[in-house]
Structures are given as structure tokens and as C-alpha cells.
Coordinates of C-alpha atoms and ligand atoms in Angstrom, one line a residue:
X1 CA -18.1 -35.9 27.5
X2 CA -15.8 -32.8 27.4
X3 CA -12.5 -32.6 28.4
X4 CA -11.4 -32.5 32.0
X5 CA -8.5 -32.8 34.4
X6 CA -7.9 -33.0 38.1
X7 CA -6.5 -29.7 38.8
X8 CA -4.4 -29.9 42.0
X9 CA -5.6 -26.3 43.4
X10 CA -8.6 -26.8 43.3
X11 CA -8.5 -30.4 44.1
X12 CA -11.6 -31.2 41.8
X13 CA -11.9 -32.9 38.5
X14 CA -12.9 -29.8 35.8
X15 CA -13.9 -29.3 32.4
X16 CA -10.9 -28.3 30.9
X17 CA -11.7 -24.8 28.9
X18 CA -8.3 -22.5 27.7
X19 CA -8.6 -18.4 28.6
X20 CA -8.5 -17.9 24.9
X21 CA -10.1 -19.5 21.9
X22 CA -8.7 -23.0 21.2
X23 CA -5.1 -21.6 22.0
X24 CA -3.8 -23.8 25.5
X25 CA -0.4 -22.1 27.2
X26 CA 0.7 -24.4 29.1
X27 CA 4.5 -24.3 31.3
X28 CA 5.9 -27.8 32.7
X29 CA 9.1 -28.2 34.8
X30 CA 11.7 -29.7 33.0
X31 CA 14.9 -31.4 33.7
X32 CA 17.6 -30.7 35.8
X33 CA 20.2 -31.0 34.2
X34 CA 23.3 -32.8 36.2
X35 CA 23.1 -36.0 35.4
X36 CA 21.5 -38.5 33.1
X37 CA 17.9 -38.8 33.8
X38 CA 16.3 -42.1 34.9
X39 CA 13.0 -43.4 33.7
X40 CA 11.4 -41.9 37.5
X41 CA 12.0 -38.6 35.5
X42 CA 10.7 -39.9 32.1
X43 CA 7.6 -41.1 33.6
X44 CA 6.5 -37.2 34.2
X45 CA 8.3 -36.1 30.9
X46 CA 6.4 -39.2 29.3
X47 CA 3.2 -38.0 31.2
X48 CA 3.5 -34.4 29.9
X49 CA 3.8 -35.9 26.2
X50 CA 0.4 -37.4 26.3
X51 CA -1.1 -34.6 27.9
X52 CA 0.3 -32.3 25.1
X53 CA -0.8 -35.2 22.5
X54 CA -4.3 -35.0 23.9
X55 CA -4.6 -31.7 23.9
X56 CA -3.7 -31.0 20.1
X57 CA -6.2 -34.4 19.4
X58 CA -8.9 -32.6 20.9
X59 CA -8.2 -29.4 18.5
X60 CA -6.1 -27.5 20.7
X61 CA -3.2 -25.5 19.9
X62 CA -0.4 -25.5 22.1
X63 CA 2.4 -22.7 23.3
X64 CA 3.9 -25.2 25.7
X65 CA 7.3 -23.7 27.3
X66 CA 10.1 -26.0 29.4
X67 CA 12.7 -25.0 31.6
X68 CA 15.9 -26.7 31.8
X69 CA 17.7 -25.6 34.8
X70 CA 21.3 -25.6 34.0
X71 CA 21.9 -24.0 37.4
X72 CA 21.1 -24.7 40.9
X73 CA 23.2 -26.9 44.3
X74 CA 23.9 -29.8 43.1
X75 CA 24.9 -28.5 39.3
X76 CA 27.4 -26.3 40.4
X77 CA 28.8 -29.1 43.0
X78 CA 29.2 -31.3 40.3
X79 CA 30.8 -29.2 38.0
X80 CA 33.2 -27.6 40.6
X81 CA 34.1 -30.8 41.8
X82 CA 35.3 -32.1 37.8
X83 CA 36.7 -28.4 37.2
X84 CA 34.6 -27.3 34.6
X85 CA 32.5 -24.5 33.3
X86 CA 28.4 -24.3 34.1
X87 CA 27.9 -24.2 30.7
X88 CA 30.6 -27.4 29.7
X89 CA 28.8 -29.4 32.6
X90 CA 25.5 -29.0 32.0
X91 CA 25.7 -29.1 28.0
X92 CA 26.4 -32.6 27.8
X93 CA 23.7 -33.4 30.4
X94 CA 21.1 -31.6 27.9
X95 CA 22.2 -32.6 25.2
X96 CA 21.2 -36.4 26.9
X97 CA 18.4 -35.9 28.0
X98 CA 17.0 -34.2 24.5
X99 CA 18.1 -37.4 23.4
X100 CA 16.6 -39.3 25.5
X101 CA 13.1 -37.4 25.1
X102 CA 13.7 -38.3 20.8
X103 CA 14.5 -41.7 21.8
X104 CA 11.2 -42.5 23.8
X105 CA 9.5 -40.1 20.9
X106 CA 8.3 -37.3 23.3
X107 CA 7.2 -34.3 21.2
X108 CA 9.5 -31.1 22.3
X109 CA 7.3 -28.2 24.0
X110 CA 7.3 -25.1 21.4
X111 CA 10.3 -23.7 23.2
X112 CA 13.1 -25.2 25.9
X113 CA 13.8 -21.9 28.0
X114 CA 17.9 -22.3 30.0
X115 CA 17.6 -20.8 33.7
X116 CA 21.6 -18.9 32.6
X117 CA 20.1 -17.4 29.3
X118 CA 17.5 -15.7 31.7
X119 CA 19.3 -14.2 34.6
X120 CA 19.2 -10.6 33.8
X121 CA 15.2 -11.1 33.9
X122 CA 15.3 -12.8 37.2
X123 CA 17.0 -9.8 38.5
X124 CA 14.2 -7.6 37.9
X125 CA 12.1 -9.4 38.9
X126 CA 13.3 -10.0 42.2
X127 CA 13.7 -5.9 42.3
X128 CA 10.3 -5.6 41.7
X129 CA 9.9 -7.9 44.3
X130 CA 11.8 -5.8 46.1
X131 CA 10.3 -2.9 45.3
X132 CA 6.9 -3.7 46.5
X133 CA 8.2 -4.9 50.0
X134 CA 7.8 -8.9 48.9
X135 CA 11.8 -9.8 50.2
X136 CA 13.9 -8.5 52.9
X137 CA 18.3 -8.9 52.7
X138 CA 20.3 -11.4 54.8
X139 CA 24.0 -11.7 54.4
X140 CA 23.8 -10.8 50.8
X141 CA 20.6 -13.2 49.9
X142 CA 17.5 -12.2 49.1
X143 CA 14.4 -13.7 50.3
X144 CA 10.5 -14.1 49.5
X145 CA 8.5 -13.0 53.2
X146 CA 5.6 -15.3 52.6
X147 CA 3.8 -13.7 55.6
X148 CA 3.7 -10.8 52.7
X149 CA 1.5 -13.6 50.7
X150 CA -1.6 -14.3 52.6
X151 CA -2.6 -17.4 50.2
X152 CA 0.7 -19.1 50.3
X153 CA -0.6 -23.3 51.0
X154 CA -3.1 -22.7 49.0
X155 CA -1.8 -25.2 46.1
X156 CA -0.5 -27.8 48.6
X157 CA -3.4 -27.0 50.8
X158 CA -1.8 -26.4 53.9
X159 CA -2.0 -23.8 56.3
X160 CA 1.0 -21.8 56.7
X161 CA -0.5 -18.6 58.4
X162 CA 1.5 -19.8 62.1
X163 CA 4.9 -19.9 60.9
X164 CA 7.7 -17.6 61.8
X165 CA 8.3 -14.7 59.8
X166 CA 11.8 -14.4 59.2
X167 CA 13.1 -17.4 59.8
X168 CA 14.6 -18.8 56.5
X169 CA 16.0 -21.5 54.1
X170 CA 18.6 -21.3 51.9
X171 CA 18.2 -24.8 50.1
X172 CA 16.6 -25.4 47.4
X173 CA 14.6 -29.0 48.0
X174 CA 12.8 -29.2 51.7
X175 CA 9.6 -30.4 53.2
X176 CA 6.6 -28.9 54.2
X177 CA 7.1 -29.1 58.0
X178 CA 9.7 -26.7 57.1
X179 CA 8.2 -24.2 55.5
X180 CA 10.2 -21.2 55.8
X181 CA 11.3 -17.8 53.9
X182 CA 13.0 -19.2 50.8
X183 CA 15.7 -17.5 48.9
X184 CA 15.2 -15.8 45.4
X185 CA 19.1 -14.4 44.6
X186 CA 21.6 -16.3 46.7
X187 CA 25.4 -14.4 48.0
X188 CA 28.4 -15.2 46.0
X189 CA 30.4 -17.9 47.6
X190 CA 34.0 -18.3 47.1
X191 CA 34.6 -21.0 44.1
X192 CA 31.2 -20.5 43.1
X193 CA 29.7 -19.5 39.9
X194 CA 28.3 -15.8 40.3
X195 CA 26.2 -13.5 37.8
X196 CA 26.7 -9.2 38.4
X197 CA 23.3 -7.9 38.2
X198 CA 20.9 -5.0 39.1
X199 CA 20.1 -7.0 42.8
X200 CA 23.9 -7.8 43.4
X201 CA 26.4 -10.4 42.9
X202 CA 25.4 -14.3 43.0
X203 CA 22.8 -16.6 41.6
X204 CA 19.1 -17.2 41.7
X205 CA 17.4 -19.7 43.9
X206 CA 16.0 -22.6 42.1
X207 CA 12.1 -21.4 42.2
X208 CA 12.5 -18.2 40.3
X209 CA 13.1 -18.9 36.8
X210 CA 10.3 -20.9 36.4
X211 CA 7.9 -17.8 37.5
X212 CA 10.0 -15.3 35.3
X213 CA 10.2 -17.6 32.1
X214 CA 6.6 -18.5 32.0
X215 CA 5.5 -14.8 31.8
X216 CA 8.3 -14.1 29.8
X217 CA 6.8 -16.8 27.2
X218 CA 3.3 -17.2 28.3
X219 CA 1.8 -14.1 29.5
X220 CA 0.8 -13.6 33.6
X221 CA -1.5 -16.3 33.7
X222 CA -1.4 -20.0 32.0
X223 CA -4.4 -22.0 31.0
X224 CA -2.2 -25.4 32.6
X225 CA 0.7 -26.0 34.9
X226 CA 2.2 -29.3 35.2
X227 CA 5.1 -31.2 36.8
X228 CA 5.8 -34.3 39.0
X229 CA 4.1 -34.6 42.6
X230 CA 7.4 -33.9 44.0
X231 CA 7.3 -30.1 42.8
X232 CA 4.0 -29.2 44.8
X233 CA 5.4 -28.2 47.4
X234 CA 7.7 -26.2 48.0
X235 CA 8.6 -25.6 44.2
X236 CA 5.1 -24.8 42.5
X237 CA 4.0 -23.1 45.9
X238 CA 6.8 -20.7 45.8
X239 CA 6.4 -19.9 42.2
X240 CA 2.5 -19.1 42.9
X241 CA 3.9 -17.1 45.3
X242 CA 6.6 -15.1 43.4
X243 CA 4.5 -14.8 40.1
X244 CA 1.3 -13.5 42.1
X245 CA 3.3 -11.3 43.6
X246 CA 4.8 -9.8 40.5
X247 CA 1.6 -9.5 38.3
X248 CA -1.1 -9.2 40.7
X249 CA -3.3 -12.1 38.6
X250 CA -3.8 -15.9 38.9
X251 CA -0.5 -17.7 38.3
X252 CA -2.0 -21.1 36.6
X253 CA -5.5 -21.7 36.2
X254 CA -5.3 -26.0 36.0
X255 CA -2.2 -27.5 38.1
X256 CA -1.6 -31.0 37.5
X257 CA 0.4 -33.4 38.8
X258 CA 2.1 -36.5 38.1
X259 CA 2.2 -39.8 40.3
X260 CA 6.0 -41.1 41.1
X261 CA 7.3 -44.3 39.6
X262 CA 8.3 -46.3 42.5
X263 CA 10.4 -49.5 43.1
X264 CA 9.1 -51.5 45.6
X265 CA 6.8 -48.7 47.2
X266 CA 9.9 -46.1 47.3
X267 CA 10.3 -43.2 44.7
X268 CA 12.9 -44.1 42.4
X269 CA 15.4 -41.6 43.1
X270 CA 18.9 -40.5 42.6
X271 CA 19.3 -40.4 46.6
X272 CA 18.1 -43.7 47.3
X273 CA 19.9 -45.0 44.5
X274 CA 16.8 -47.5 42.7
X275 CA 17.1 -46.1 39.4
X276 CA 17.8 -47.0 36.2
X277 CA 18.4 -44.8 32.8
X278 CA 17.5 -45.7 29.6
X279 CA 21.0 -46.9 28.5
X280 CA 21.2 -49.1 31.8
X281 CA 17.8 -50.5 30.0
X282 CA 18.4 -51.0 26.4
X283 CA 21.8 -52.6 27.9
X284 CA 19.5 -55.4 29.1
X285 CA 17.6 -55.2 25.6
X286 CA 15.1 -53.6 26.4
X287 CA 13.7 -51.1 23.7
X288 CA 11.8 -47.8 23.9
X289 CA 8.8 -48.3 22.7
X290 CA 8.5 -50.8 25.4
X291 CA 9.3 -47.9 28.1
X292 CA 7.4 -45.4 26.3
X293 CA 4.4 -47.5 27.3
X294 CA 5.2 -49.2 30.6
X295 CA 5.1 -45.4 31.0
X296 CA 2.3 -44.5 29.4
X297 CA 0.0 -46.9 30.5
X298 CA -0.7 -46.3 33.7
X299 CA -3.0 -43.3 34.4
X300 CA -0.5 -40.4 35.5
X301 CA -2.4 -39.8 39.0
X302 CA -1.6 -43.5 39.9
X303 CA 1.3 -44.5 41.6
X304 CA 3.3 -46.9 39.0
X305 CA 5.6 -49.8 40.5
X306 CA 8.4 -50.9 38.1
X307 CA 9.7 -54.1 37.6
X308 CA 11.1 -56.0 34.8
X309 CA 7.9 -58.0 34.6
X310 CA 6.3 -55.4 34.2
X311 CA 8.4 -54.2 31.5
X312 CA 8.3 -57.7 29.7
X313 CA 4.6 -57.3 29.5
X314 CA 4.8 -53.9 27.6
X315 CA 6.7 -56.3 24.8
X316 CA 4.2 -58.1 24.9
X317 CA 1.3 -56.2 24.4
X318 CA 3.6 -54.3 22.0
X319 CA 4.3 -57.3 19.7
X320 CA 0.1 -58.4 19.7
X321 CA -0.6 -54.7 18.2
X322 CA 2.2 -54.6 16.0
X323 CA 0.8 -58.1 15.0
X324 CA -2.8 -57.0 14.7
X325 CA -1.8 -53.9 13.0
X326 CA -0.2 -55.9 10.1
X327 CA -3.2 -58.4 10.0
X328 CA -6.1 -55.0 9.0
X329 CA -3.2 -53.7 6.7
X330 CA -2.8 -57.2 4.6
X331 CA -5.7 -59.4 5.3
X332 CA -7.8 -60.5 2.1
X333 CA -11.3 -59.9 3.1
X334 CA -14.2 -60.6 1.4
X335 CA -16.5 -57.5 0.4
X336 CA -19.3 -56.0 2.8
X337 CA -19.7 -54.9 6.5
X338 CA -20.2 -57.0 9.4
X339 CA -22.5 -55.0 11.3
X340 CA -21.0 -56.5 15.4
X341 CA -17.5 -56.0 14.6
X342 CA -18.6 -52.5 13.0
X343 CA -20.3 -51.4 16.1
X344 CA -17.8 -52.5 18.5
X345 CA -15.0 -50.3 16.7
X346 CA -17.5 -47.5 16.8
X347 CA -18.1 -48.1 20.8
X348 CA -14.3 -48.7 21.5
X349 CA -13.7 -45.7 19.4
X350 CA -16.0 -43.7 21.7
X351 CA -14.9 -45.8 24.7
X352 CA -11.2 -44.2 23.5
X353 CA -11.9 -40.8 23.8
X354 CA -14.1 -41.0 26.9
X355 CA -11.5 -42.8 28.6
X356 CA -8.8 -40.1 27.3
X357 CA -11.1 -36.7 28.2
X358 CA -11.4 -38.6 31.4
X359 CA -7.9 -36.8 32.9
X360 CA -6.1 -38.7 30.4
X361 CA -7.2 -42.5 31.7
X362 CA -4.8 -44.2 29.8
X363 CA -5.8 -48.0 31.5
X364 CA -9.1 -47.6 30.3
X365 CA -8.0 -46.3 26.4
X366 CA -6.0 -49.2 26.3
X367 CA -8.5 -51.5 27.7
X368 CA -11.0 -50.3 24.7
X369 CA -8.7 -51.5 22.4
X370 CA -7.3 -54.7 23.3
X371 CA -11.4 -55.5 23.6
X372 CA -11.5 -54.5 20.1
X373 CA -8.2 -56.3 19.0
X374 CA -9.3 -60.1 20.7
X375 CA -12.8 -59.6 19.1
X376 CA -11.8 -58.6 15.8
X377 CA -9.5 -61.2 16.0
X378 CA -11.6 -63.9 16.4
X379 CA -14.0 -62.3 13.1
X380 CA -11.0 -62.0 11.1
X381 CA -10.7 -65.9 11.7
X382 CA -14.3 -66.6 11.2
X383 CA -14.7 -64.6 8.5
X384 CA -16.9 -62.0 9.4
X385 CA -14.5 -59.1 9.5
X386 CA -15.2 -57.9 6.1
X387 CA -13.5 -54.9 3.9
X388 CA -15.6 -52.5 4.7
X389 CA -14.7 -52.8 8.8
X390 CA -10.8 -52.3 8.0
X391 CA -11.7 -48.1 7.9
X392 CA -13.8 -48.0 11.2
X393 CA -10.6 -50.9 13.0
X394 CA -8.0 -48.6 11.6
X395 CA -9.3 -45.4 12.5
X396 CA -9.2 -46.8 16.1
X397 CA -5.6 -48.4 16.1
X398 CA -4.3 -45.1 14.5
X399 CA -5.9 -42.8 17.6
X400 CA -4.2 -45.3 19.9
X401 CA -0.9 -44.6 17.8
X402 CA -1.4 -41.1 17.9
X403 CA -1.2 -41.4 21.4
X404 CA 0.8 -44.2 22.3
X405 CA 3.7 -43.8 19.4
X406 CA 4.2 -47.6 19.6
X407 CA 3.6 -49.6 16.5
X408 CA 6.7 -48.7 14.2
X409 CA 9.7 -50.1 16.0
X410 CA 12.4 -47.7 15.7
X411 CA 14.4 -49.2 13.4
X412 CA 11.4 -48.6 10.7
X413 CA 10.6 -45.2 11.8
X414 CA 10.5 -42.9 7.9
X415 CA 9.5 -46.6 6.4
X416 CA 7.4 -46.9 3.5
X417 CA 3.7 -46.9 5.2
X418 CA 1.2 -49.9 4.7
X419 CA -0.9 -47.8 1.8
X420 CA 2.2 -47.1 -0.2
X421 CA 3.2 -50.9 -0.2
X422 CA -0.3 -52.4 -1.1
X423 CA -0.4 -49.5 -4.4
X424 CA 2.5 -50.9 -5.0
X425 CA 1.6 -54.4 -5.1
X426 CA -1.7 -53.6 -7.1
X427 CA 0.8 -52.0 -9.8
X428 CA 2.7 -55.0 -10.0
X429 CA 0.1 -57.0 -9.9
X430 CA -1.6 -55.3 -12.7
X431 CA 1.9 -55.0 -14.7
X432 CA 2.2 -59.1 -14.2
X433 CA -1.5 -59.0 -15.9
X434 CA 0.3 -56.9 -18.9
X435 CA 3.0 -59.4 -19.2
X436 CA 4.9 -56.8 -18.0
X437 CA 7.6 -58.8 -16.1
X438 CA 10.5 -56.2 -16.0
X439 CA 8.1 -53.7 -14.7
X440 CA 6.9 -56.4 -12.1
X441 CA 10.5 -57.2 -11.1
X442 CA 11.6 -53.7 -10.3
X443 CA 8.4 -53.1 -8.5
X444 CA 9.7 -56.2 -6.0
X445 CA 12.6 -54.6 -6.0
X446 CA 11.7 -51.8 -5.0
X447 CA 10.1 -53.2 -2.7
X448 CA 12.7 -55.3 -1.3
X449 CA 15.0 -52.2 -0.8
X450 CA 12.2 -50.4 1.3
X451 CA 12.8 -53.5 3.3
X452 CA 9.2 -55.2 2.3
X453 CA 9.1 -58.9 1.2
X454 CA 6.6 -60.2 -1.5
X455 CA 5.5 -63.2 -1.6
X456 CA 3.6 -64.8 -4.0
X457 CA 0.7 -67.8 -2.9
X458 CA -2.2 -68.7 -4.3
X459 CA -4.7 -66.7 -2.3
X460 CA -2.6 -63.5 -3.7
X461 CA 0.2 -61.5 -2.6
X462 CA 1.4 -61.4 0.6
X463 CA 4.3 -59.4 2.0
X464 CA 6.3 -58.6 5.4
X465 CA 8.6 -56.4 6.8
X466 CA 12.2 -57.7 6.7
Ligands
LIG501 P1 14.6 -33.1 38.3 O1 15.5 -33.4 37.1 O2 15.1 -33.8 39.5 O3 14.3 -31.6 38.5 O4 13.2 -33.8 38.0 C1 12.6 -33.7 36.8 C2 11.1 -34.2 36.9 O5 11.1 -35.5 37.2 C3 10.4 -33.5 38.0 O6 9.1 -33.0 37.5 C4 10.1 -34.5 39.1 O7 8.9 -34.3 39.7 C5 10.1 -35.8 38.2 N1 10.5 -37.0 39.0 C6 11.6 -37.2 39.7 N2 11.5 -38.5 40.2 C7 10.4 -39.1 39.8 C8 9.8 -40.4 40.0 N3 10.4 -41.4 40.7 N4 8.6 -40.6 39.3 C9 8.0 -39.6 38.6 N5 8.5 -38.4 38.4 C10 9.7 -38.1 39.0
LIG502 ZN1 9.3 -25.1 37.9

């Protein structure tokens, strides 16, 4: 089956086919930076990693841009209120949450874009904007007409066309009962932060640096838009609105959007104050490959409930991979092919990907292979996994992992892989068989510094991580 995604404007499920060649542009709303993020944000960051993962699995190359704003209400608020700089305030607030993202191994987009490094750009294109009658001047803001933009709703799928034109709204967050004239450049207020440029003194609106970057980067039109459900409306709206205005063509071609992570049924938010960060997590022992795929696990269109439980069970599941993972690298198996086990890794490998092209259905990829992990299991103790199934078991595991990112704890991360150990062993075996003992030895100790342990029993050598 090929590839396809639930694409929010068109509110379908669609093979999923780039403008040009194998080459996928895609733009996702990143962070904003004023405080640490909590794991409610990591679950759409975490979401945009296996989307980018899948992509590049499937052949795909990616240009994949990400915004940080590093300016918008409650950043300056902060940041006046402590006496600091934009930049001083926001900097360490990046610089945790690039952290973060290493931490829970997401892969960083091909470039970060900063709203600041990109205000001259906004300017002009709010003039041009201007220029072709898209805004009107109120007190020294600027604002987008949408009566000017016949299609605006037509991401959030609501009809629009009865509101008044003219009346406006200067904030940046708001619902869509209140759907109203929203503000591109905002008027200098006193104790503010302010930018001179060619549309006047003050500071973008939130929704315009994510139009003007992603043609900046990406061209007019994107093969894939993503962000959290949150951003539909009115932030993705608007920016349909600005960028379609501006260039005349499609904005995004696939929109897709990710579930919240709730606490009992409520988004976890900032505002309502049920949210943890990573640090408050790892405080209570908790480690990131276990977040990384509480995260991960649940299809992104789902609604996820956390709880601690549910956490406990990602160790879990963690720990019987891990464990399974160490049993195909080590096991002694006798020679041949047992043709069940062979042709259930060859269905869960298929089950895998089907599950994966089917907009990214995590649940299911998983479910393939813990199938494959308690019946290959049970053949390993009967004895009718044989060598030649390791390939066809491994093969699968390492798809999950490619995916996933879960079975080297962190702490073993740039450790000596599996392979390397077992050539190792076979030379010291072979260099016992030569009476070679000080060869032998500094092969165990080499070993032992890469943090592997040898032991020695009768069925052969057998070795563990320290
Ligand atoms: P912000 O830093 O507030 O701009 O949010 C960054 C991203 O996190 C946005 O794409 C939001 O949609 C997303 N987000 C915020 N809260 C949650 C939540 N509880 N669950 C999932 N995603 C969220
Ligand atoms: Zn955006």
C-alpha cells in the first residue's frame, strides 16, 4: 500500500505524493520559546519526528524548516517583567528546548528559522500585502481584511463569509467564534520591544513569520504542513491566508495535525497548570526513552491521556525489547531455517510498514512486533528459531528502532554495536585455539573497557553489557 496521510484540508486520507521527485518540503510550527516546554508540547515535536523518520524510510528526502518564535505576548511580558533583553530571555529558553529535543532523540528539521532574524522580510511582506489592498491601518497596526480572502475557513472548515469586516483582534491566541481581522505588524507600545522598518515602528503579529519563512526556505507552496490541533485555527488559517495572498498559489498541499496529550480529558497546558517537563520527569526517574515512546506510541490523530501508569508501561515494554534484542544478538542457534518463525517476521515485517504508510499508525507497528517478539520467543525456547531466522527477526527489530529510537539506553548511546562484540569474541576465541592467551586476554580487555562482559560457560561465550 502506498503512503498516505489524513490531510486536514481536505479532510480525507491521501496517497501521499511530493510536487517534485522524491524531494518532500515540509514546514512545522515549532516552539515558543518562553518557557520550558512540557511533554503536551513534545508529544507534537515527538509526532513530527516520526513523521520526518517515515518519510526518509520510505526514500524521501527531506527540506524540513522550524520556526522558533522568539517573539510574540507572552515573550516580551516575561522578559520585561525580569528586565532583560528579547534575545537574553528567549536564548536560554532555546537553548532548552534544543536540548530537550537531543534528549528524547528527535532528529533536528534541515534548518531552525528565529521569528527576530526575519523581521525585515515580514515587513515586506506585509507591504505587499499592503500594496495589493489585503490590510487596512488602525492606530498604528496593521491588519489582514479576510473579507479580502474569499476562502478563509476553508482549513478549519468553517464558514466565515457573515462576519464583520473591520472589526478586529489584536491578540494573538483566540477562538473560532471570534473570528475577526487579525493583526500582521503591531504599534509600538511604551516599554515594549520595537523593530524600525519599511511598514513603521513595532512588531509582527504572531501568524506572519511562519508564512514569510516557509517561502523564504521552501518555495510558495509546500508538499506538507504540520503542527499540533491547537494551531488550526486561527494560526494555520491565517497563514493560508497571508501566504495565498502573497503568492497567488496553494499554501500547503497536505496539512496535518496532531492529537493533544491530555490529563484527565483536559489538554495539558501551561494555563491550566497539568503539566510536567521532562526534568519534573526524570526527577521522578523516569528516562527518555520511556517518554519518547509513551509518545510515540499512540497514533498522532488519537487523543493520548497521560498518567504515570501509563508511563510505567513504556519501561516495560522498553525493557522486553531491550531483552529480546540481546537474546537474536547472542543466542547459539543451531543451523537452518524454521520456515513459521520465518514467515511470521516476513508478515510482521510487511504488517510494519502497512501499519506505518497507514498515516503513521504507530499502535498497529508496534502490535506487529510484539506478535513477532512472544512468538519468536517461544521458538527460541523450543528450539526452532534457527540461525538463519536471526537476519529476517533483525531486519524487523531494527525498522522498529529506526523509528522508535528506543533500544540503546542513553547511557550506551556511541557503544560498541552487537556485530563488533561477537568479531571480537570469534578472534579471541580463535586466538585461545592458538594458545594465544595474551592476545585472548587483551581482547577481554578490550572488551571490558567498551563496557561488555565475557563470560566463559560450557555452551560457549557469553557476554552482557555492564
Ligand atoms: P507553543 O510552544 O505553545 O507554541 O506550542 C508548541 C507546539 O506544541 C504547538 O504545535 C502546539 O500545538 C503543541 N501543543 C501544545 N500543547 C499540547 C498538548 N497538550 N498536546 C499536544 N501538543 C500540544
Ligand atoms: Zn506556524
Amino acid at each position: 500500500m502506498p503512503l498516505r496521510f489524513h490531510n486536514t484540508l481536505t479532510q480525507q486520507t491521501q496517497v501521499f505524493e511530493p510536487l517534485e521527485g522524491n524531494l518532500v518540503r515540509m514546514y512545522t510550527c515549532g516552539p515558543t520559546v518562553y518557557d520550558f516546554a512540557h511533554i503536551g508540547n513534545f508529544r507534537t515535536f515527538v509526532f513530527y519526528d516520526i513523521l520526518r523518520r517515515w518519510l526518509r524510510l520510505s526514500g524521501y528526502k527531506l527540506d524540513h524548516v522550524m520556526n522558533i518564535t522568539d517573539v510574540d505576548d507572552k515573550i516580551i511580558r516575561n522578559a520585561t517583567a525580569l528586565g532583560q533583553s528579547l534575545g537574553q530571555y528567549t536564548d536560554t529558553y532555546t537553548k532548552a528546548f534544543l536540548d530537550d529535543c537531543a534528549t528524547l532523540r528527535l532528529e533536528r528539521p534541515e534548518r531552525l528559522a528565529r521569528a527576530t532574524e526575519h523581521i525585515p522580510q515580514m515587513a515586506a511582506a506585509i507591504k505587499k500585502l499592503e500594496d495589493t489592498g489585503y490590510t487596512y491601518r488602525s492606530d498604528g497596526s496593521i491588519y489582514f481584511r479576510i473579507a479580502k480572502f474569499p476562502e478563509y475557513g476553508k482549513l478549519s472548515h468553517n464558514d466565515f463569509s457573515g462576519i464583520v469586516s473591520g472589526a478586529r483582534v489584536d491578540v494573538d491566541e483566540y477562538e473560532k467564534n471570534d473570528a475577526r481581522d487579525f493583526a500582521l505588524w503591531k504599534a509600538p507600545k511604551p516599554g515594549e520591544f520595537n523593530w524600525d522598518t519599511e511598514v513603521g515602528t513595532g512588531r509582527p503579529g504572531w501568524h506572519i513569520e511562519c508564512s514569510v519563512m516557509a517561502v523564504q526556505y521552501l518555495g510558495a507552496t509546500l508538499d506538507l504542513h504540520a503542527g499540533g490541533v491547537d494551531l488550526v485555527f486561527p494560526h494555520h488559517e491565517n497563514e493560508i491566508a497571508q501566504s495565498e495572498a502573497l503568492t497567488g498559489k496553494q499554501f500547503a498541499r497536505y496539512w496535518m495535525h496532531s492529537e493533544f496529550l491530555l490529563v484527565d480529558g483536559q489538554k495539558m497546558s501551561k494555563s491550566l497548570g497539568n503539566f510536567y517537563t521532562l526534568r519534573d520527569l526524570f526527577g521522578k526517574g523516569f528516562t527518555p526513552e520511556s517518554v519518547r515512546y509513551l509518545l510515540a506510541s499512540v497514533p498522532y490523530r488519537k487523543g493520548l491521556n497521560f498518567t504515570f501508569d501509563g508511563l510505567t508501561s513504556s519501561k516495560t515494554a522498553i525493557e522486553r525489547l531491550r531483552n529480546f534484542k540481546h537474546r537474536l544478538d547472542t543466542a547459539k542457534l543451531a543451523p537452518g531455517l524454521g520456515e513459521a518463525i520465518q514467515s511470521l517476521a516476513v508478515a510482521s515485517l510487511k504488517q510494519f510498514r502497512d501499519a506505518m504508510d497507514d498515516d503513521l499508525n504507530t499502535a498497529e507497528a508496534l502490535g506487529a512486533v510484539f506478535e513477532f517478539l512472544r512468538e519468536a520467543n517461544t521458538a527460541l525456547d523450543a528450539g526452532t528459531f534457527l540461525e538463519d531466522n536471526r537476519a529476517a527477526a533483525l531486519e524487523l527489530l531494527n525498522l522498529f528502532d529506526a523509528v522508535f529510537e528506543i533500544l540503546v539506553p542513553a547511557e550506551q548511546a556511541g557503544a560498541i554495536p552487537a556485530e563488533e562484540v561477537e568479531s571480537l569474541i570469534a578472534a579471541r576465541t580463535a586466538a585461545k585455539k592458538a594458545r594465544d592467551f595474551a592476545k585472548s586476554d587483551a581482547i577481554r580487555n578490550e572488551l571490558l573497557e567498551k563496557g561488555v562482559i565475557l563470560e566463559d560457560t560450557k555452551e560457549g561465550v557469553r557476554w552482557k553489557r555492564k
